[in-house]
C-alpha angles and dihedrals in degrees: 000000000000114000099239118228118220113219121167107264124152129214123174129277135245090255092043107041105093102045087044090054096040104046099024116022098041088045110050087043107045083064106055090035112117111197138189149134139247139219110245139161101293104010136324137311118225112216137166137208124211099192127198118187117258084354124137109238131240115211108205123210108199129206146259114302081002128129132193087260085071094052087059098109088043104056092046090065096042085054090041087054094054112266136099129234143222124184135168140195123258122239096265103027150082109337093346130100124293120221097164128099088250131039083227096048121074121227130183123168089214133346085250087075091067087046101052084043085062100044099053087042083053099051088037111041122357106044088057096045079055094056111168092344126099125261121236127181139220119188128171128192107311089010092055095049086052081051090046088052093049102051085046087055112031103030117190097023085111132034092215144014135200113200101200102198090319112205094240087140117024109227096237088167109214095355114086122237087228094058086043094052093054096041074056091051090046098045078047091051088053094052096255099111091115083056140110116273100242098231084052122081135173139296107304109202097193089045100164113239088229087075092049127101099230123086089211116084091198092062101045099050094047101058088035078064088055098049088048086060097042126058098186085066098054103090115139121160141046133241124234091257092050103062103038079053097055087044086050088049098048093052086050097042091060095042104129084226089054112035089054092072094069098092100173134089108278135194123208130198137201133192098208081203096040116139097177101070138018123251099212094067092052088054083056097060090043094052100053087047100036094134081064105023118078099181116208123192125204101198097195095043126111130213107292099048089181091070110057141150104260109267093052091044101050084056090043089056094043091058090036094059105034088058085055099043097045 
């Protein structure tokens, strides 16, 4: 495991966190942010740019049920570190098109479909907003295993990756993936792949911050507010089709054949309490690049690492952003 480096960053505290965001963070950004949406195969893909003049710029991926809005704290510090941000909104999710039987419920025909978003987001949008600069990317959970994807696929389009807990194995606790994967084929077979996955239900606006994946309450109950305002960012359960997809694209992301095309630095990052992936299938990947791959583990991280309680996060960004800046 990579040795972590300790350099002074600050993030907000617990007491602090909501009048910072609010006053300072949502603010500042929302006056630089450049928003718009693109043309792809079903509908339209909503994305916004955060630009920074002569900055490299970081492309964020974002997770299962997110949205860009989550990613708020993140790309501040990102800004305030020197770099600028672009970020997009998955097909099924947040401002983007919805393809799925309910608003709330996530659909996708095949995990290609997320790739191919990204690349022509990539040609049309984000390697222009780069310029000269170079191209980073950030990619959590779904969104990793997207990222995963991408570098597998289009290999060279970015100089580093960071891979925060990718879903390259879905945590399906006592039930096998293999025996999840086949209830997902037969409820297919029945014409119910658009439809909710049945251990998943609907938004839930009390849910307890002892369910979420973040060790910080702050956090959690301040985007929970969001999503309470907001219905495009209350989806909350996957499809059939989408799940026997993101099982499909995990097999294929850790592939040897595949995984040795990503020839770039990559950082990997794992959540040692993390309930929404499994870990072995993140070693895998590490293991058959290990010449690009250096692996870090956060044993009292949940799930979304990138939204921890202050003292975990300021070492998270420190590694995070030395990787980028070496």
């Amino acid at each position: 495991m990579e040795e972590r480096r300790n350099r002074p960053f600050t993030c907000f505290s617990e007491e602090e966190y909501t009048e910072q965001m609010q006053k300072n963070v949502e603010p500042m950004l929302a006056q630089i942010r450049q928003s718009g949406k693109i043309a792809v195969k079903g509908g339209e893909l909503y994305y916004e740019l955060y630009p920074k003049e002569g900055a490299d710029t970081v492309v964020i991926s974002h997770g299962f049920t997110e949205s860009a809005e989550k990613f708020t704290e993140f790309i501040y510090y990102l800004h305030q570190a020197g770099y600028q941000a672009a970020i997009w909104e998955h097909r099924g999710h947040g401002r983007s098109l919805r393809e799925g039987k309910n608003a709330d419920t996530i659909y996708v025909e095949d995990f290609q479909d997320y790739v191919e978003d990204m690349h022509l987001l990539m040609e049309e949008r984000f390697k222009a907003f780069a310029g000269e600069g170079k191209l980073y990317l950030f990619a959590h959970s779904m969104g990793g295993c997207v990222g995963t994807l991408y570098l597998e696929t289009y290999p060279g389009e970015f100089q580093k990756a960071v891979l925060n807990a990718p879903m390259l194995a879905i945590e399906m606790g006592p039930c096998p993936l293999f025996l999840a994967q086949a209830i997902c084929k037969v409820a297919k077979i029945f014409g119910k792949k658009k439809e909710r996955l049945f251990t998943h239900g609907e938004f839930d606006p009390q849910e307890p911050f002892a369910v979420s994946c973040t060790d910080s309450e702050a956090r959690h109950f301040y985007y929970l507010e969001k999503r309470r305002e907001n219905s495009d960012f209350q989806t909350s359960s996957a499809s059939y089709s989408w799940a026997d997809n993101a099982i499909r694209a995990g097999k294929r992301a850790v592939k040897k054949e595949n995984a040795t095309r990503i020839q770039i630095p990559v950082l990997l990052i794992q959540a040692g309490k993390d309930n929404q992936v499994k870990s072995k299938a993140q070693q895998k990947l590490a293991d058959t690049i290990p010449q690009n791959c250096r692996l870090v583990s956060f044993p009292e991280a949940k799930h979304e690492c990138y939204r921890s309680s202050a003292p975990l996060l300021e070492e998270y960004m420190e590694i995070l952003l030395n990787f980028y800046g070496e």
